[in-house]
């Protein structure tokens, strides 16, 4: 069974991962909006960067959640 200190660490780690994911989404959206005034190739570049940031943070969040399950 998970002790109280381990539960706090897991909770804080998960919250930090979710916060970083949210910040990255906002940064990606702002970047995409800036590029939307430019030609199509810049929009495609922005979409690729947005996709990359989202996937990398989903992987990070998955890693945190897997570690929390393993800690149990």
N, CA, C, O and CB atoms as a CASP TS submission, in Angstrom:
PFRMAT TS
TARGET T0000
AUTHOR 0000-0000-0000
METHOD Language model
MODEL 1
PARENT N/A
ATOM      1  N   UNK     1       0.842  -1.189   0.000  1.00  0.00           N
ATOM      2  CA  UNK     1       0.000   0.000   0.000  1.00  0.00           C
ATOM      3  C   UNK     1       0.881   1.244   0.000  1.00  0.00           C
ATOM      4  O   UNK     1       1.969   1.249   0.575  1.00  0.00           O
ATOM      5  CB  UNK     1      -0.954   0.003   1.221  1.00  0.00           C
ATOM      6  N   UNK     2       0.408   2.267  -0.634  1.00  0.00           N
ATOM      7  CA  UNK     2       1.162   3.510  -0.784  1.00  0.00           C
ATOM      8  C   UNK     2       1.104   4.311   0.505  1.00  0.00           C
ATOM      9  O   UNK     2       0.032   4.515   1.075  1.00  0.00           O
ATOM     10  CB  UNK     2       0.617   4.345  -1.960  1.00  0.00           C
ATOM     11  N   UNK     3       2.274   4.765   0.963  1.00  0.00           N
ATOM     12  CA  UNK     3       2.287   5.584   2.171  1.00  0.00           C
ATOM     13  C   UNK     3       1.909   7.030   1.840  1.00  0.00           C
ATOM     14  O   UNK     3       1.798   7.403   0.672  1.00  0.00           O
ATOM     15  CB  UNK     3       3.673   5.530   2.845  1.00  0.00           C
ATOM     16  N   UNK     4       1.716   7.832   2.882  1.00  0.00           N
ATOM     17  CA  UNK     4       1.243   9.203   2.699  1.00  0.00           C
ATOM     18  C   UNK     4       2.274  10.040   1.947  1.00  0.00           C
ATOM     19  O   UNK     4       1.907  10.808   1.058  1.00  0.00           O
ATOM     20  CB  UNK     4       0.928   9.845   4.056  1.00  0.00           C
ATOM     21  N   UNK     5       3.552   9.909   2.285  1.00  0.00           N
ATOM     22  CA  UNK     5       4.597  10.692   1.617  1.00  0.00           C
ATOM     23  C   UNK     5       4.695  10.315   0.144  1.00  0.00           C
ATOM     24  O   UNK     5       4.840  11.189  -0.710  1.00  0.00           O
ATOM     25  CB  UNK     5       5.955  10.482   2.309  1.00  0.00           C
ATOM     26  N   UNK     6       4.618   9.037  -0.158  1.00  0.00           N
ATOM     27  CA  UNK     6       4.644   8.591  -1.551  1.00  0.00           C
ATOM     28  C   UNK     6       3.446   9.107  -2.323  1.00  0.00           C
ATOM     29  O   UNK     6       3.564   9.458  -3.497  1.00  0.00           O
ATOM     30  CB  UNK     6       4.688   7.076  -1.621  1.00  0.00           C
ATOM     31  N   UNK     7       2.292   9.153  -1.670  1.00  0.00           N
ATOM     32  CA  UNK     7       1.087   9.671  -2.324  1.00  0.00           C
ATOM     33  C   UNK     7       1.237  11.153  -2.633  1.00  0.00           C
ATOM     34  O   UNK     7       0.811  11.613  -3.692  1.00  0.00           O
ATOM     35  CB  UNK     7      -0.151   9.439  -1.443  1.00  0.00           C
ATOM     36  N   UNK     8       1.843  11.906  -1.711  1.00  0.00           N
ATOM     37  CA  UNK     8       2.061  13.337  -1.952  1.00  0.00           C
ATOM     38  C   UNK     8       3.007  13.556  -3.127  1.00  0.00           C
ATOM     39  O   UNK     8       2.758  14.407  -3.981  1.00  0.00           O
ATOM     40  CB  UNK     8       2.621  14.016  -0.693  1.00  0.00           C
ATOM     41  N   UNK     9       4.088  12.791  -3.167  1.00  0.00           N
ATOM     42  CA  UNK     9       5.060  12.918  -4.258  1.00  0.00           C
ATOM     43  C   UNK     9       4.398  12.588  -5.587  1.00  0.00           C
ATOM     44  O   UNK     9       4.595  13.296  -6.574  1.00  0.00           O
ATOM     45  CB  UNK     9       6.278  11.996  -4.021  1.00  0.00           C
ATOM     46  N   UNK    10       3.618  11.521  -5.617  1.00  0.00           N
ATOM     47  CA  UNK    10       2.922  11.126  -6.839  1.00  0.00           C
ATOM     48  C   UNK    10       1.937  12.203  -7.275  1.00  0.00           C
ATOM     49  O   UNK    10       1.863  12.538  -8.457  1.00  0.00           O
ATOM     50  CB  UNK    10       2.192   9.794  -6.633  1.00  0.00           C
ATOM     51  N   UNK    11       1.184  12.741  -6.328  1.00  0.00           N
ATOM     52  CA  UNK    11       0.198  13.778  -6.638  1.00  0.00           C
ATOM     53  C   UNK    11       0.879  15.030  -7.181  1.00  0.00           C
ATOM     54  O   UNK    11       0.446  15.585  -8.191  1.00  0.00           O
ATOM     55  CB  UNK    11      -0.629  14.125  -5.389  1.00  0.00           C
ATOM     56  N   UNK    12       1.941  15.475  -6.518  1.00  0.00           N
ATOM     57  CA  UNK    12       2.651  16.678  -6.954  1.00  0.00           C
ATOM     58  C   UNK    12       3.281  16.450  -8.325  1.00  0.00           C
ATOM     59  O   UNK    12       3.217  17.328  -9.184  1.00  0.00           O
ATOM     60  CB  UNK    12       3.733  17.077  -5.924  1.00  0.00           C
ATOM     61  N   UNK    13       3.884  15.291  -8.540  1.00  0.00           N
ATOM     62  CA  UNK    13       4.484  14.984  -9.841  1.00  0.00           C
ATOM     63  C   UNK    13       3.459  15.006 -10.957  1.00  0.00           C
ATOM     64  O   UNK    13       3.726  15.519 -12.044  1.00  0.00           O
ATOM     65  CB  UNK    13       5.163  13.632  -9.800  1.00  0.00           C
ATOM     66  N   UNK    14       2.291  14.451 -10.693  1.00  0.00           N
ATOM     67  CA  UNK    14       1.225  14.449 -11.693  1.00  0.00           C
ATOM     68  C   UNK    14       0.729  15.864 -11.967  1.00  0.00           C
ATOM     69  O   UNK    14       0.496  16.226 -13.120  1.00  0.00           O
ATOM     70  CB  UNK    14       0.063  13.563 -11.234  1.00  0.00           C
ATOM     71  N   UNK    15       0.568  16.662 -10.922  1.00  0.00           N
ATOM     72  CA  UNK    15       0.105  18.040 -11.099  1.00  0.00           C
ATOM     73  C   UNK    15       1.117  18.875 -11.883  1.00  0.00           C
ATOM     74  O   UNK    15       0.732  19.692 -12.719  1.00  0.00           O
ATOM     75  CB  UNK    15      -0.160  18.686  -9.738  1.00  0.00           C
ATOM     76  N   UNK    16       2.407  18.672 -11.615  1.00  0.00           N
ATOM     77  CA  UNK    16       3.448  19.400 -12.350  1.00  0.00           C
ATOM     78  C   UNK    16       3.421  19.011 -13.821  1.00  0.00           C
ATOM     79  O   UNK    16       3.529  19.874 -14.693  1.00  0.00           O
ATOM     80  CB  UNK    16       4.845  19.119 -11.748  1.00  0.00           C
ATOM     81  N   UNK    17       3.278  17.723 -14.103  1.00  0.00           N
ATOM     82  CA  UNK    17       3.227  17.266 -15.497  1.00  0.00           C
ATOM     83  C   UNK    17       2.024  17.867 -16.223  1.00  0.00           C
ATOM     84  O   UNK    17       2.145  18.287 -17.374  1.00  0.00           O
ATOM     85  CB  UNK    17       3.168  15.727 -15.559  1.00  0.00           C
ATOM     86  N   UNK    18       0.876  17.913 -15.568  1.00  0.00           N
ATOM     87  CA  UNK    18      -0.324  18.494 -16.180  1.00  0.00           C
ATOM     88  C   UNK    18      -0.138  19.994 -16.393  1.00  0.00           C
ATOM     89  O   UNK    18      -0.542  20.522 -17.429  1.00  0.00           O
ATOM     90  CB  UNK    18      -1.568  18.229 -15.300  1.00  0.00           C
ATOM     91  N   UNK    19       0.464  20.683 -15.433  1.00  0.00           N
ATOM     92  CA  UNK    19       0.720  22.118 -15.569  1.00  0.00           C
ATOM     93  C   UNK    19       1.655  22.401 -16.744  1.00  0.00           C
ATOM     94  O   UNK    19       1.392  23.306 -17.536  1.00  0.00           O
ATOM     95  CB  UNK    19       1.319  22.679 -14.271  1.00  0.00           C
ATOM     96  N   UNK    20       2.741  21.639 -16.866  1.00  0.00           N
ATOM     97  CA  UNK    20       3.673  21.830 -17.978  1.00  0.00           C
ATOM     98  C   UNK    20       2.999  21.549 -19.314  1.00  0.00           C
ATOM     99  O   UNK    20       3.258  22.236 -20.302  1.00  0.00           O
ATOM    100  CB  UNK    20       4.897  20.927 -17.811  1.00  0.00           C
ATOM    101  N   UNK    21       2.144  20.551 -19.341  1.00  0.00           N
ATOM    102  CA  UNK    21       1.400  20.240 -20.559  1.00  0.00           C
ATOM    103  C   UNK    21       0.506  21.415 -20.951  1.00  0.00           C
ATOM    104  O   UNK    21       0.444  21.785 -22.124  1.00  0.00           O
ATOM    105  CB  UNK    21       0.557  18.964 -20.367  1.00  0.00           C
ATOM    106  N   UNK    22      -0.182  21.995 -19.979  1.00  0.00           N
ATOM    107  CA  UNK    22      -1.053  23.139 -20.248  1.00  0.00           C
ATOM    108  C   UNK    22      -0.282  24.352 -20.737  1.00  0.00           C
ATOM    109  O   UNK    22      -0.717  25.036 -21.663  1.00  0.00           O
ATOM    110  CB  UNK    22      -1.829  23.501 -19.008  1.00  0.00           C
ATOM    111  N   UNK    23       0.861  24.621 -20.118  1.00  0.00           N
ATOM    112  CA  UNK    23       1.694  25.746 -20.550  1.00  0.00           C
ATOM    113  C   UNK    23       2.159  25.538 -21.983  1.00  0.00           C
ATOM    114  O   UNK    23       2.147  26.474 -22.782  1.00  0.00           O
ATOM    115  CB  UNK    23       2.908  25.918 -19.614  1.00  0.00           C
ATOM    116  N   UNK    24       2.564  24.332 -22.310  1.00  0.00           N
ATOM    117  CA  UNK    24       3.022  24.048 -23.673  1.00  0.00           C
ATOM    118  C   UNK    24       1.900  24.203 -24.688  1.00  0.00           C
ATOM    119  O   UNK    24       2.130  24.678 -25.800  1.00  0.00           O
ATOM    120  CB  UNK    24       3.598  22.640 -23.754  1.00  0.00           C
ATOM    121  N   UNK    25       0.693  23.806 -24.316  1.00  0.00           N
ATOM    122  CA  UNK    25      -0.435  23.994 -25.228  1.00  0.00           C
ATOM    123  C   UNK    25      -0.684  25.472 -25.507  1.00  0.00           C
ATOM    124  O   UNK    25      -0.934  25.861 -26.648  1.00  0.00           O
ATOM    125  CB  UNK    25      -1.696  23.353 -24.650  1.00  0.00           C
ATOM    126  N   UNK    26      -0.616  26.290 -24.465  1.00  0.00           N
ATOM    127  CA  UNK    26      -0.820  27.729 -24.648  1.00  0.00           C
ATOM    128  C   UNK    26       0.280  28.314 -25.528  1.00  0.00           C
ATOM    129  O   UNK    26       0.001  29.102 -26.432  1.00  0.00           O
ATOM    130  CB  UNK    26      -0.855  28.452 -23.285  1.00  0.00           C
ATOM    131  N   UNK    27       1.535  27.928 -25.265  1.00  0.00           N
ATOM    132  CA  UNK    27       2.645  28.419 -26.087  1.00  0.00           C
ATOM    133  C   UNK    27       2.470  27.995 -27.542  1.00  0.00           C
ATOM    134  O   UNK    27       2.705  28.781 -28.460  1.00  0.00           O
ATOM    135  CB  UNK    27       3.990  27.903 -25.544  1.00  0.00           C
ATOM    136  N   UNK    28       2.062  26.767 -27.739  1.00  0.00           N
ATOM    137  CA  UNK    28       1.862  26.266 -29.098  1.00  0.00           C
ATOM    138  C   UNK    28       0.746  27.027 -29.801  1.00  0.00           C
ATOM    139  O   UNK    28       0.869  27.375 -30.976  1.00  0.00           O
ATOM    140  CB  UNK    28       1.544  24.767 -29.074  1.00  0.00           C
ATOM    141  N   UNK    29      -0.336  27.283 -29.086  1.00  0.00           N
ATOM    142  CA  UNK    29      -1.466  27.989 -29.684  1.00  0.00           C
ATOM    143  C   UNK    29      -1.066  29.413 -30.072  1.00  0.00           C
ATOM    144  O   UNK    29      -1.422  29.885 -31.152  1.00  0.00           O
ATOM    145  CB  UNK    29      -2.660  28.015 -28.711  1.00  0.00           C
ATOM    146  N   UNK    30      -0.330  30.099 -29.195  1.00  0.00           N
ATOM    147  CA  UNK    30       0.121  31.457 -29.499  1.00  0.00           C
ATOM    148  C   UNK    30       1.026  31.443 -30.723  1.00  0.00           C
ATOM    149  O   UNK    30       0.885  32.286 -31.609  1.00  0.00           O
ATOM    150  CB  UNK    30       0.858  32.075 -28.290  1.00  0.00           C
ATOM    151  N   UNK    31       1.951  30.494 -30.778  1.00  0.00           N
ATOM    152  CA  UNK    31       2.852  30.391 -31.923  1.00  0.00           C
ATOM    153  C   UNK    31       2.062  30.124 -33.202  1.00  0.00           C
ATOM    154  O   UNK    31       2.343  30.711 -34.247  1.00  0.00           O
ATOM    155  CB  UNK    31       3.893  29.280 -31.696  1.00  0.00           C
ATOM    156  N   UNK    32       1.075  29.238 -33.113  1.00  0.00           N
ATOM    157  CA  UNK    32       0.257  28.928 -34.280  1.00  0.00           C
ATOM    158  C   UNK    32      -0.526  30.155 -34.745  1.00  0.00           C
ATOM    159  O   UNK    32      -0.651  30.393 -35.946  1.00  0.00           O
ATOM    160  CB  UNK    32      -0.703  27.779 -33.964  1.00  0.00           C
ATOM    161  N   UNK    33      -1.047  30.925 -33.812  1.00  0.00           N
ATOM    162  CA  UNK    33      -1.789  32.135 -34.173  1.00  0.00           C
ATOM    163  C   UNK    33      -0.880  33.157 -34.855  1.00  0.00           C
ATOM    164  O   UNK    33      -1.301  33.833 -35.794  1.00  0.00           O
ATOM    165  CB  UNK    33      -2.435  32.756 -32.925  1.00  0.00           C
ATOM    166  N   UNK    34       0.359  33.272 -34.389  1.00  0.00           N
ATOM    167  CA  UNK    34       1.306  34.191 -35.023  1.00  0.00           C
ATOM    168  C   UNK    34       1.617  33.750 -36.447  1.00  0.00           C
ATOM    169  O   UNK    34       1.715  34.579 -37.352  1.00  0.00           O
ATOM    170  CB  UNK    34       2.601  34.279 -34.204  1.00  0.00           C
ATOM    171  N   UNK    35       1.772  32.451 -36.642  1.00  0.00           N
ATOM    172  CA  UNK    35       2.115  31.938 -37.972  1.00  0.00           C
ATOM    173  C   UNK    35       0.915  31.918 -38.909  1.00  0.00           C
ATOM    174  O   UNK    35       1.084  31.803 -40.123  1.00  0.00           O
ATOM    175  CB  UNK    35       2.694  30.540 -37.857  1.00  0.00           C
ATOM    176  N   UNK    36      -0.288  32.027 -38.368  1.00  0.00           N
ATOM    177  CA  UNK    36      -1.472  31.934 -39.226  1.00  0.00           C
ATOM    178  C   UNK    36      -1.607  33.143 -40.154  1.00  0.00           C
ATOM    179  O   UNK    36      -2.369  33.100 -41.120  1.00  0.00           O
ATOM    180  CB  UNK    36      -2.726  31.801 -38.369  1.00  0.00           C
ATOM    181  N   UNK    37      -0.882  34.200 -39.871  1.00  0.00           N
ATOM    182  CA  UNK    37      -0.909  35.374 -40.748  1.00  0.00           C
ATOM    183  C   UNK    37       0.058  35.226 -41.919  1.00  0.00           C
ATOM    184  O   UNK    37       0.051  36.030 -42.851  1.00  0.00           O
ATOM    185  CB  UNK    37      -0.572  36.634 -39.954  1.00  0.00           C
ATOM    186  N   UNK    38       0.881  34.198 -41.859  1.00  0.00           N
ATOM    187  CA  UNK    38       1.921  33.987 -42.862  1.00  0.00           C
ATOM    188  C   UNK    38       1.480  32.946 -43.879  1.00  0.00           C
ATOM    189  O   UNK    38       0.382  32.401 -43.772  1.00  0.00           O
ATOM    190  CB  UNK    38       3.233  33.555 -42.196  1.00  0.00           C
ATOM    191  N   UNK    39       2.321  32.666 -44.860  1.00  0.00           N
ATOM    192  CA  UNK    39       1.985  31.674 -45.887  1.00  0.00           C
ATOM    193  C   UNK    39       1.724  30.274 -45.322  1.00  0.00           C
ATOM    194  O   UNK    39       1.996  29.987 -44.156  1.00  0.00           O
ATOM    195  CB  UNK    39       3.100  31.601 -46.900  1.00  0.00           C
ATOM    196  N   UNK    40       1.200  29.440 -46.172  1.00  0.00           N
ATOM    197  CA  UNK    40       0.768  28.098 -45.780  1.00  0.00           C
ATOM    198  C   UNK    40       1.905  27.274 -45.192  1.00  0.00           C
ATOM    199  O   UNK    40       1.688  26.545 -44.224  1.00  0.00           O
ATOM    200  CB  UNK    40       0.180  27.374 -46.971  1.00  0.00           C
ATOM    201  N   UNK    41       3.099  27.365 -45.743  1.00  0.00           N
ATOM    202  CA  UNK    41       4.186  26.520 -45.241  1.00  0.00           C
ATOM    203  C   UNK    41       4.526  26.843 -43.790  1.00  0.00           C
ATOM    204  O   UNK    41       4.947  25.954 -43.050  1.00  0.00           O
ATOM    205  CB  UNK    41       5.430  26.684 -46.112  1.00  0.00           C
ATOM    206  N   UNK    42       4.354  28.087 -43.367  1.00  0.00           N
ATOM    207  CA  UNK    42       4.596  28.413 -41.966  1.00  0.00           C
ATOM    208  C   UNK    42       3.493  27.856 -41.071  1.00  0.00           C
ATOM    209  O   UNK    42       3.755  27.468 -39.933  1.00  0.00           O
ATOM    210  CB  UNK    42       4.706  29.927 -41.785  1.00  0.00           C
ATOM    211  N   UNK    43       2.278  27.813 -41.570  1.00  0.00           N
ATOM    212  CA  UNK    43       1.192  27.197 -40.802  1.00  0.00           C
ATOM    213  C   UNK    43       1.443  25.712 -40.612  1.00  0.00           C
ATOM    214  O   UNK    43       1.222  25.167 -39.530  1.00  0.00           O
ATOM    215  CB  UNK    43      -0.157  27.417 -41.498  1.00  0.00           C
ATOM    216  N   UNK    44       1.902  25.067 -41.659  1.00  0.00           N
ATOM    217  CA  UNK    44       2.212  23.640 -41.548  1.00  0.00           C
ATOM    218  C   UNK    44       3.345  23.408 -40.559  1.00  0.00           C
ATOM    219  O   UNK    44       3.305  22.452 -39.783  1.00  0.00           O
ATOM    220  CB  UNK    44       2.584  23.062 -42.920  1.00  0.00           C
ATOM    221  N   UNK    45       4.345  24.264 -40.578  1.00  0.00           N
ATOM    222  CA  UNK    45       5.444  24.161 -39.610  1.00  0.00           C
ATOM    223  C   UNK    45       4.913  24.323 -38.193  1.00  0.00           C
ATOM    224  O   UNK    45       5.304  23.583 -37.291  1.00  0.00           O
ATOM    225  CB  UNK    45       6.532  25.223 -39.899  1.00  0.00           C
ATOM    226  N   UNK    46       4.028  25.283 -37.997  1.00  0.00           N
ATOM    227  CA  UNK    46       3.449  25.496 -36.671  1.00  0.00           C
ATOM    228  C   UNK    46       2.639  24.288 -36.224  1.00  0.00           C
ATOM    229  O   UNK    46       2.698  23.905 -35.055  1.00  0.00           O
ATOM    230  CB  UNK    46       2.569  26.746 -36.667  1.00  0.00           C
ATOM    231  N   UNK    47       1.887  23.686 -37.130  1.00  0.00           N
ATOM    232  CA  UNK    47       1.117  22.490 -36.777  1.00  0.00           C
ATOM    233  C   UNK    47       2.026  21.333 -36.399  1.00  0.00           C
ATOM    234  O   UNK    47       1.733  20.592 -35.460  1.00  0.00           O
ATOM    235  CB  UNK    47       0.215  22.080 -37.935  1.00  0.00           C
ATOM    236  N   UNK    48       3.119  21.174 -37.119  1.00  0.00           N
ATOM    237  CA  UNK    48       4.065  20.102 -36.800  1.00  0.00           C
ATOM    238  C   UNK    48       4.678  20.333 -35.423  1.00  0.00           C
ATOM    239  O   UNK    48       4.810  19.395 -34.637  1.00  0.00           O
ATOM    240  CB  UNK    48       5.174  20.013 -37.874  1.00  0.00           C
ATOM    241  N   UNK    49       5.051  21.573 -35.129  1.00  0.00           N
ATOM    242  CA  UNK    49       5.623  21.881 -33.816  1.00  0.00           C
ATOM    243  C   UNK    49       4.589  21.665 -32.723  1.00  0.00           C
ATOM    244  O   UNK    49       4.915  21.112 -31.672  1.00  0.00           O
ATOM    245  CB  UNK    49       6.145  23.328 -33.775  1.00  0.00           C
ATOM    246  N   UNK    50       3.352  22.087 -32.945  1.00  0.00           N
ATOM    247  CA  UNK    50       2.278  21.869 -31.979  1.00  0.00           C
ATOM    248  C   UNK    50       2.086  20.383 -31.721  1.00  0.00           C
ATOM    249  O   UNK    50       1.985  19.959 -30.570  1.00  0.00           O
ATOM    250  CB  UNK    50       0.969  22.496 -32.475  1.00  0.00           C
ATOM    251  N   UNK    51       2.034  19.599 -32.774  1.00  0.00           N
ATOM    252  CA  UNK    51       1.871  18.151 -32.649  1.00  0.00           C
ATOM    253  C   UNK    51       3.029  17.552 -31.858  1.00  0.00           C
ATOM    254  O   UNK    51       2.811  16.707 -30.990  1.00  0.00           O
ATOM    255  CB  UNK    51       1.776  17.493 -34.038  1.00  0.00           C
ATOM    256  N   UNK    52       4.244  17.975 -32.145  1.00  0.00           N
ATOM    257  CA  UNK    52       5.417  17.454 -31.451  1.00  0.00           C
ATOM    258  C   UNK    52       5.368  17.782 -29.966  1.00  0.00           C
ATOM    259  O   UNK    52       5.647  16.915 -29.138  1.00  0.00           O
ATOM    260  CB  UNK    52       6.693  18.017 -32.069  1.00  0.00           C
ATOM    261  N   UNK    53       5.019  19.020 -29.611  1.00  0.00           N
ATOM    262  CA  UNK    53       4.938  19.405 -28.210  1.00  0.00           C
ATOM    263  C   UNK    53       3.851  18.617 -27.482  1.00  0.00           C
ATOM    264  O   UNK    53       4.062  18.150 -26.363  1.00  0.00           O
ATOM    265  CB  UNK    53       4.672  20.901 -28.089  1.00  0.00           C
ATOM    266  N   UNK    54       2.703  18.472 -28.112  1.00  0.00           N
ATOM    267  CA  UNK    54       1.604  17.739 -27.475  1.00  0.00           C
ATOM    268  C   UNK    54       1.999  16.287 -27.234  1.00  0.00           C
ATOM    269  O   UNK    54       1.802  15.763 -26.138  1.00  0.00           O
ATOM    270  CB  UNK    54       0.332  17.807 -28.343  1.00  0.00           C
ATOM    271  N   UNK    55       2.554  15.637 -28.252  1.00  0.00           N
ATOM    272  CA  UNK    55       2.942  14.233 -28.106  1.00  0.00           C
ATOM    273  C   UNK    55       4.018  14.076 -27.043  1.00  0.00           C
ATOM    274  O   UNK    55       3.945  13.156 -26.229  1.00  0.00           O
ATOM    275  CB  UNK    55       3.437  13.669 -29.443  1.00  0.00           C
ATOM    276  N   UNK    56       5.018  14.956 -27.031  1.00  0.00           N
ATOM    277  CA  UNK    56       6.091  14.817 -26.044  1.00  0.00           C
ATOM    278  C   UNK    56       5.559  14.986 -24.625  1.00  0.00           C
ATOM    279  O   UNK    56       6.023  14.302 -23.712  1.00  0.00           O
ATOM    280  CB  UNK    56       7.199  15.840 -26.313  1.00  0.00           C
ATOM    281  N   UNK    57       4.600  15.879 -24.423  1.00  0.00           N
ATOM    282  CA  UNK    57       4.062  16.057 -23.081  1.00  0.00           C
ATOM    283  C   UNK    57       3.097  14.942 -22.693  1.00  0.00           C
ATOM    284  O   UNK    57       2.982  14.613 -21.513  1.00  0.00           O
ATOM    285  CB  UNK    57       3.365  17.395 -22.978  1.00  0.00           C
ATOM    286  N   UNK    58       2.414  14.364 -23.648  1.00  0.00           N
ATOM    287  CA  UNK    58       1.589  13.195 -23.339  1.00  0.00           C
ATOM    288  C   UNK    58       2.484  12.041 -22.913  1.00  0.00           C
ATOM    289  O   UNK    58       2.154  11.308 -21.980  1.00  0.00           O
ATOM    290  CB  UNK    58       0.719  12.790 -24.557  1.00  0.00           C
ATOM    291  N   UNK    59       3.608  11.875 -23.589  1.00  0.00           N
ATOM    292  CA  UNK    59       4.554  10.822 -23.217  1.00  0.00           C
ATOM    293  C   UNK    59       5.102  11.084 -21.818  1.00  0.00           C
ATOM    294  O   UNK    59       5.219  10.154 -21.021  1.00  0.00           O
ATOM    295  CB  UNK    59       5.710  10.735 -24.243  1.00  0.00           C
ATOM    296  N   UNK    60       5.442  12.343 -21.505  1.00  0.00           N
ATOM    297  CA  UNK    60       5.928  12.679 -20.167  1.00  0.00           C
ATOM    298  C   UNK    60       4.864  12.404 -19.114  1.00  0.00           C
ATOM    299  O   UNK    60       5.172  11.858 -18.054  1.00  0.00           O
ATOM    300  CB  UNK    60       6.359  14.144 -20.107  1.00  0.00           C
ATOM    301  N   UNK    61       3.627  12.773 -19.388  1.00  0.00           N
ATOM    302  CA  UNK    61       2.542  12.528 -18.447  1.00  0.00           C
ATOM    303  C   UNK    61       2.325  11.035 -18.260  1.00  0.00           C
ATOM    304  O   UNK    61       2.097  10.574 -17.142  1.00  0.00           O
ATOM    305  CB  UNK    61       1.251  13.196 -18.927  1.00  0.00           C
ATOM    306  N   UNK    62       2.395  10.280 -19.345  1.00  0.00           N
ATOM    307  CA  UNK    62       2.263   8.831 -19.261  1.00  0.00           C
ATOM    308  C   UNK    62       3.371   8.245 -18.400  1.00  0.00           C
ATOM    309  O   UNK    62       3.124   7.341 -17.603  1.00  0.00           O
ATOM    310  CB  UNK    62       2.287   8.206 -20.660  1.00  0.00           C
ATOM    311  N   UNK    63       4.586   8.750 -18.553  1.00  0.00           N
ATOM    312  CA  UNK    63       5.719   8.261 -17.765  1.00  0.00           C
ATOM    313  C   UNK    63       5.503   8.537 -16.278  1.00  0.00           C
ATOM    314  O   UNK    63       5.775   7.676 -15.440  1.00  0.00           O
ATOM    315  CB  UNK    63       7.030   8.916 -18.242  1.00  0.00           C
ATOM    316  N   UNK    64       5.013   9.738 -15.947  1.00  0.00           N
ATOM    317  CA  UNK    64       4.747  10.076 -14.547  1.00  0.00           C
ATOM    318  C   UNK    64       3.672   9.161 -13.978  1.00  0.00           C
ATOM    319  O   UNK    64       3.797   8.670 -12.856  1.00  0.00           O
ATOM    320  CB  UNK    64       4.318  11.551 -14.412  1.00  0.00           C
ATOM    321  N   UNK    65       2.616   8.932 -14.753  1.00  0.00           N
ATOM    322  CA  UNK    65       1.535   8.077 -14.266  1.00  0.00           C
ATOM    323  C   UNK    65       1.993   6.632 -14.113  1.00  0.00           C
ATOM    324  O   UNK    65       1.589   5.958 -13.165  1.00  0.00           O
ATOM    325  CB  UNK    65       0.338   8.147 -15.211  1.00  0.00           C
ATOM    326  N   UNK    66       2.826   6.144 -15.023  1.00  0.00           N
ATOM    327  CA  UNK    66       3.350   4.782 -14.897  1.00  0.00           C
ATOM    328  C   UNK    66       4.231   4.651 -13.669  1.00  0.00           C
ATOM    329  O   UNK    66       4.165   3.646 -12.961  1.00  0.00           O
ATOM    330  CB  UNK    66       4.135   4.388 -16.149  1.00  0.00           C
ATOM    331  N   UNK    67       5.062   5.663 -13.407  1.00  0.00           N
ATOM    332  CA  UNK    67       5.907   5.627 -12.218  1.00  0.00           C
ATOM    333  C   UNK    67       5.060   5.644 -10.954  1.00  0.00           C
ATOM    334  O   UNK    67       5.401   4.988  -9.970  1.00  0.00           O
ATOM    335  CB  UNK    67       6.883   6.808 -12.217  1.00  0.00           C
ATOM    336  N   UNK    68       3.960   6.390 -10.973  1.00  0.00           N
ATOM    337  CA  UNK    68       3.103   6.424  -9.791  1.00  0.00           C
ATOM    338  C   UNK    68       2.432   5.076  -9.565  1.00  0.00           C
ATOM    339  O   UNK    68       2.231   4.668  -8.421  1.00  0.00           O
ATOM    340  CB  UNK    68       2.047   7.521  -9.929  1.00  0.00           C
ATOM    341  N   UNK    69       2.085   4.381 -10.645  1.00  0.00           N
ATOM    342  CA  UNK    69       1.486   3.049 -10.506  1.00  0.00           C
ATOM    343  C   UNK    69       2.525   2.064 -10.000  1.00  0.00           C
ATOM    344  O   UNK    69       2.222   1.221  -9.155  1.00  0.00           O
ATOM    345  CB  UNK    69       0.897   2.564 -11.852  1.00  0.00           C
ATOM    346  N   UNK    70       3.753   2.162 -10.509  1.00  0.00           N
ATOM    347  CA  UNK    70       4.818   1.275 -10.055  1.00  0.00           C
ATOM    348  C   UNK    70       5.166   1.532  -8.602  1.00  0.00           C
ATOM    349  O   UNK    70       5.565   0.617  -7.881  1.00  0.00           O
ATOM    350  CB  UNK    70       6.055   1.442 -10.923  1.00  0.00           C
ATOM    351  N   UNK    71       5.013   2.782  -8.169  1.00  0.00           N
ATOM    352  CA  UNK    71       5.320   3.134  -6.784  1.00  0.00           C
ATOM    353  C   UNK    71       4.307   2.517  -5.831  1.00  0.00           C
ATOM    354  O   UNK    71       4.623   2.243  -4.673  1.00  0.00           O
ATOM    355  CB  UNK    71       5.347   4.655  -6.610  1.00  0.00           C
ATOM    356  N   UNK    72       3.088   2.299  -6.320  1.00  0.00           N
ATOM    357  CA  UNK    72       2.044   1.685  -5.487  1.00  0.00           C
ATOM    358  C   UNK    72       2.475   0.293  -5.142  1.00  0.00           C
ATOM    359  O   UNK    72       1.755  -0.422  -4.445  1.00  0.00           O
ATOM    360  CB  UNK    72       0.664   1.670  -6.201  1.00  0.00           C
TER
END
